[in-house]
Amino acid sequence: MVIEWEKMHTIISDRELIQSARKARERAYAPYSDSKIGAALFSSGKLYTGFNIENASYSLSICAERVAAINALLDNSKDFQKIAIVSGDEKFPYPCGACCQFLSEFSRDMEVILVNGKGNLEKTTLKELIPKPFIFSE
Ligand code: ZN
């Protein structure tokens, strides 16, 4: 889902980003783990959301962060600035290694906001979560 404002925004409040992630989380498909995650990505002045989608063949499941990133990429938006990731669990929903690597392809400096089910918030950066991502070299 792409939310477009009438004007492009250069910044977005954490609150607004978290609200969008919470709304996306409601649509998560997680019948196996029952762990629903929502993500909202701010990129190139627009907001893109995603939620985790599980599959009976577990390895085909995809995380909310990558769904949000793919939504942005489908819109040719690659300037990832900030992402909010929201869970319903007590633990903070740190992005997995695959998502960190995937996001780092487009932005090394993006802000990452984690919100647990109690509404507690932790702020970090992608660089902190994955200081040395894999880089393709010929
Ligand atoms: Zn992931």
PDB file of C-alpha atoms and ligand atoms in Angstrom:
ATOM      1  CA  MET A   1       0.000   0.000   0.000  1.00  0.00           C
ATOM      2  CA  VAL A   2       1.330   3.392  -0.966  1.00  0.00           C
ATOM      3  CA  ILE A   3       0.181   6.471   0.843  1.00  0.00           C
ATOM      4  CA  GLU A   4       0.802   9.647  -1.099  1.00  0.00           C
ATOM      5  CA  TRP A   5       0.388  13.099   0.290  1.00  0.00           C
ATOM      6  CA  GLU A   6      -0.719  15.971  -1.880  1.00  0.00           C
ATOM      7  CA  LYS A   7       2.775  17.367  -1.464  1.00  0.00           C
ATOM      8  CA  MET A   8       5.957  15.421  -1.067  1.00  0.00           C
ATOM      9  CA  HIS A   9       7.234  15.516   2.482  1.00  0.00           C
ATOM     10  CA  THR A  10      10.886  15.685   3.369  1.00  0.00           C
ATOM     11  CA  ILE A  11      10.370  14.520   6.919  1.00  0.00           C
ATOM     12  CA  ILE A  12       7.851  12.402   8.746  1.00  0.00           C
ATOM     13  CA  SER A  13       7.191  12.197  12.464  1.00  0.00           C
ATOM     14  CA  ASP A  14       8.015   8.986  14.289  1.00  0.00           C
ATOM     15  CA  ARG A  15       4.427   8.932  15.513  1.00  0.00           C
ATOM     16  CA  GLU A  16       2.992   9.032  12.017  1.00  0.00           C
ATOM     17  CA  LEU A  17       5.373   6.332  10.817  1.00  0.00           C
ATOM     18  CA  ILE A  18       4.537   4.089  13.777  1.00  0.00           C
ATOM     19  CA  GLN A  19       0.804   4.561  13.256  1.00  0.00           C
ATOM     20  CA  SER A  20       1.153   3.444   9.647  1.00  0.00           C
ATOM     21  CA  ALA A  21       3.172   0.391  10.706  1.00  0.00           C
ATOM     22  CA  ARG A  22       0.516  -0.496  13.279  1.00  0.00           C
ATOM     23  CA  LYS A  23      -2.195  -0.262  10.649  1.00  0.00           C
ATOM     24  CA  ALA A  24      -0.211  -2.448   8.260  1.00  0.00           C
ATOM     25  CA  ARG A  25       0.358  -4.985  11.046  1.00  0.00           C
ATOM     26  CA  GLU A  26      -3.389  -5.605  11.249  1.00  0.00           C
ATOM     27  CA  ARG A  27      -3.209  -7.193   7.793  1.00  0.00           C
ATOM     28  CA  ALA A  28      -0.253  -9.490   8.527  1.00  0.00           C
ATOM     29  CA  TYR A  29      -0.674 -13.110   7.486  1.00  0.00           C
ATOM     30  CA  ALA A  30       0.901 -15.116  10.284  1.00  0.00           C
ATOM     31  CA  PRO A  31      -1.195 -18.253  10.919  1.00  0.00           C
ATOM     32  CA  TYR A  32       1.850 -20.358  11.903  1.00  0.00           C
ATOM     33  CA  SER A  33       3.794 -18.175  14.325  1.00  0.00           C
ATOM     34  CA  ASP A  34       0.909 -15.859  15.248  1.00  0.00           C
ATOM     35  CA  SER A  35       3.575 -13.157  15.370  1.00  0.00           C
ATOM     36  CA  LYS A  36       2.210 -10.268  13.353  1.00  0.00           C
ATOM     37  CA  ILE A  37       4.651  -7.562  12.289  1.00  0.00           C
ATOM     38  CA  GLY A  38       3.978  -4.293  10.502  1.00  0.00           C
ATOM     39  CA  ALA A  39       6.462  -1.964   8.852  1.00  0.00           C
ATOM     40  CA  ALA A  40       6.280   1.542   7.450  1.00  0.00           C
ATOM     41  CA  LEU A  41       9.107   2.859   5.307  1.00  0.00           C
ATOM     42  CA  PHE A  42       9.657   6.525   4.502  1.00  0.00           C
ATOM     43  CA  SER A  43      11.447   6.899   1.184  1.00  0.00           C
ATOM     44  CA  SER A  44      11.752   9.785  -1.285  1.00  0.00           C
ATOM     45  CA  GLY A  45       9.039  11.716   0.509  1.00  0.00           C
ATOM     46  CA  LYS A  46       6.499   8.904   0.470  1.00  0.00           C
ATOM     47  CA  LEU A  47       5.317   6.254   2.854  1.00  0.00           C
ATOM     48  CA  TYR A  48       5.279   2.544   2.019  1.00  0.00           C
ATOM     49  CA  THR A  49       3.940  -0.173   4.259  1.00  0.00           C
ATOM     50  CA  GLY A  50       4.346  -3.911   4.583  1.00  0.00           C
ATOM     51  CA  PHE A  51       3.484  -6.828   6.847  1.00  0.00           C
ATOM     52  CA  ASN A  52       4.857 -10.300   7.294  1.00  0.00           C
ATOM     53  CA  ILE A  53       3.419 -13.002   5.062  1.00  0.00           C
ATOM     54  CA  GLU A  54       3.961 -16.581   6.205  1.00  0.00           C
ATOM     55  CA  ASN A  55       3.690 -19.731   4.136  1.00  0.00           C
ATOM     56  CA  ALA A  56       3.064 -23.403   4.920  1.00  0.00           C
ATOM     57  CA  SER A  57       6.501 -23.936   3.400  1.00  0.00           C
ATOM     58  CA  TYR A  58       8.148 -21.839   6.109  1.00  0.00           C
ATOM     59  CA  SER A  59      11.192 -20.717   4.144  1.00  0.00           C
ATOM     60  CA  LEU A  60       8.931 -18.918   1.657  1.00  0.00           C
ATOM     61  CA  SER A  61       7.690 -16.561   4.354  1.00  0.00           C
ATOM     62  CA  ILE A  62       8.666 -12.927   3.937  1.00  0.00           C
ATOM     63  CA  CYS A  63       9.203 -10.239   6.546  1.00  0.00           C
ATOM     64  CA  ALA A  64       7.273  -6.979   6.812  1.00  0.00           C
ATOM     65  CA  GLU A  65      10.406  -4.903   6.222  1.00  0.00           C
ATOM     66  CA  ARG A  66      11.140  -6.473   2.859  1.00  0.00           C
ATOM     67  CA  VAL A  67       7.488  -6.202   1.782  1.00  0.00           C
ATOM     68  CA  ALA A  68       7.595  -2.466   2.568  1.00  0.00           C
ATOM     69  CA  ALA A  69      10.910  -2.116   0.706  1.00  0.00           C
ATOM     70  CA  ILE A  70       9.534  -3.956  -2.320  1.00  0.00           C
ATOM     71  CA  ASN A  71       6.499  -1.662  -2.265  1.00  0.00           C
ATOM     72  CA  ALA A  72       8.851   1.318  -2.419  1.00  0.00           C
ATOM     73  CA  LEU A  73      10.967  -0.228  -5.174  1.00  0.00           C
ATOM     74  CA  LEU A  74       7.855  -0.927  -7.242  1.00  0.00           C
ATOM     75  CA  ASP A  75       7.285   2.834  -7.102  1.00  0.00           C
ATOM     76  CA  ASN A  76      10.907   3.446  -8.146  1.00  0.00           C
ATOM     77  CA  SER A  77      11.643   4.851  -4.704  1.00  0.00           C
ATOM     78  CA  LYS A  78      15.103   3.921  -3.468  1.00  0.00           C
ATOM     79  CA  ASP A  79      15.972   6.701  -1.043  1.00  0.00           C
ATOM     80  CA  PHE A  80      15.145   4.820   2.162  1.00  0.00           C
ATOM     81  CA  GLN A  81      15.287   7.263   5.062  1.00  0.00           C
ATOM     82  CA  LYS A  82      13.440   5.759   7.995  1.00  0.00           C
ATOM     83  CA  ILE A  83      11.541   2.594   8.871  1.00  0.00           C
ATOM     84  CA  ALA A  84       9.254   1.759  11.767  1.00  0.00           C
ATOM     85  CA  ILE A  85       8.762  -1.890  12.667  1.00  0.00           C
ATOM     86  CA  VAL A  86       5.971  -2.831  15.052  1.00  0.00           C
ATOM     87  CA  SER A  87       5.212  -6.111  16.795  1.00  0.00           C
ATOM     88  CA  GLY A  88       2.646  -7.321  19.285  1.00  0.00           C
ATOM     89  CA  ASP A  89       5.225  -9.179  21.353  1.00  0.00           C
ATOM     90  CA  GLU A  90       7.211  -8.086  24.381  1.00  0.00           C
ATOM     91  CA  LYS A  91      10.473  -8.315  22.461  1.00  0.00           C
ATOM     92  CA  PHE A  92      11.545  -5.568  20.108  1.00  0.00           C
ATOM     93  CA  PRO A  93      11.123  -6.614  16.463  1.00  0.00           C
ATOM     94  CA  TYR A  94      14.735  -6.314  15.334  1.00  0.00           C
ATOM     95  CA  PRO A  95      14.973  -6.946  11.598  1.00  0.00           C
ATOM     96  CA  CYS A  96      16.509 -10.300  10.666  1.00  0.00           C
ATOM     97  CA  GLY A  97      19.874 -10.542   8.925  1.00  0.00           C
ATOM     98  CA  ALA A  98      18.257 -10.991   5.513  1.00  0.00           C
ATOM     99  CA  CYS A  99      16.222  -7.801   5.907  1.00  0.00           C
ATOM    100  CA  CYS A 100      19.232  -5.827   7.161  1.00  0.00           C
ATOM    101  CA  GLN A 101      21.225  -6.938   4.122  1.00  0.00           C
ATOM    102  CA  PHE A 102      18.306  -6.230   1.777  1.00  0.00           C
ATOM    103  CA  LEU A 103      17.728  -2.719   3.153  1.00  0.00           C
ATOM    104  CA  SER A 104      21.449  -1.899   3.224  1.00  0.00           C
ATOM    105  CA  GLU A 105      21.533  -2.256  -0.568  1.00  0.00           C
ATOM    106  CA  PHE A 106      19.619   1.038  -0.751  1.00  0.00           C
ATOM    107  CA  SER A 107      20.521   2.940   2.393  1.00  0.00           C
ATOM    108  CA  ARG A 108      23.299   2.506   4.904  1.00  0.00           C
ATOM    109  CA  ASP A 109      22.221   5.383   7.108  1.00  0.00           C
ATOM    110  CA  MET A 110      18.504   4.865   7.519  1.00  0.00           C
ATOM    111  CA  GLU A 111      16.893   5.258  10.908  1.00  0.00           C
ATOM    112  CA  VAL A 112      15.185   2.203  12.390  1.00  0.00           C
ATOM    113  CA  ILE A 113      12.411   2.560  14.956  1.00  0.00           C
ATOM    114  CA  LEU A 114      11.356  -0.572  16.816  1.00  0.00           C
ATOM    115  CA  VAL A 115       8.113  -0.755  18.767  1.00  0.00           C
ATOM    116  CA  ASN A 116       7.076  -3.719  20.878  1.00  0.00           C
ATOM    117  CA  GLY A 117       3.591  -4.798  21.884  1.00  0.00           C
ATOM    118  CA  LYS A 118       3.722  -2.709  25.042  1.00  0.00           C
ATOM    119  CA  GLY A 119       4.325   0.406  22.982  1.00  0.00           C
ATOM    120  CA  ASN A 120       7.946   0.749  24.101  1.00  0.00           C
ATOM    121  CA  LEU A 121      10.206   2.298  21.524  1.00  0.00           C
ATOM    122  CA  GLU A 122      13.834   1.783  20.578  1.00  0.00           C
ATOM    123  CA  LYS A 123      15.649   3.836  17.988  1.00  0.00           C
ATOM    124  CA  THR A 124      18.702   2.688  16.118  1.00  0.00           C
ATOM    125  CA  THR A 125      20.210   2.814  12.648  1.00  0.00           C
ATOM    126  CA  LEU A 126      20.710   0.236   9.968  1.00  0.00           C
ATOM    127  CA  LYS A 127      24.448   0.856  10.163  1.00  0.00           C
ATOM    128  CA  GLU A 128      24.376  -0.175  13.806  1.00  0.00           C
ATOM    129  CA  LEU A 129      22.359  -3.322  13.086  1.00  0.00           C
ATOM    130  CA  ILE A 130      24.545  -4.397  10.163  1.00  0.00           C
ATOM    131  CA  PRO A 131      27.898  -2.603  10.309  1.00  0.00           C
ATOM    132  CA  LYS A 132      29.500  -4.656   7.552  1.00  0.00           C
ATOM    133  CA  PRO A 133      26.957  -5.829   4.968  1.00  0.00           C
ATOM    134  CA  PHE A 134      27.934  -8.073   2.084  1.00  0.00           C
ATOM    135  CA  ILE A 135      29.084  -5.960  -0.866  1.00  0.00           C
ATOM    136  CA  PHE A 136      29.384  -7.442  -4.316  1.00  0.00           C
ATOM    137  CA  SER A 137      32.796  -6.942  -5.854  1.00  0.00           C
ATOM    138  CA  GLU A 138      33.842  -7.985  -9.326  1.00  0.00           C
TER     139      GLU A 138
HETATM  140 ZN    ZN B   1      13.474 -10.111   8.000  1.00  0.00          ZN
END
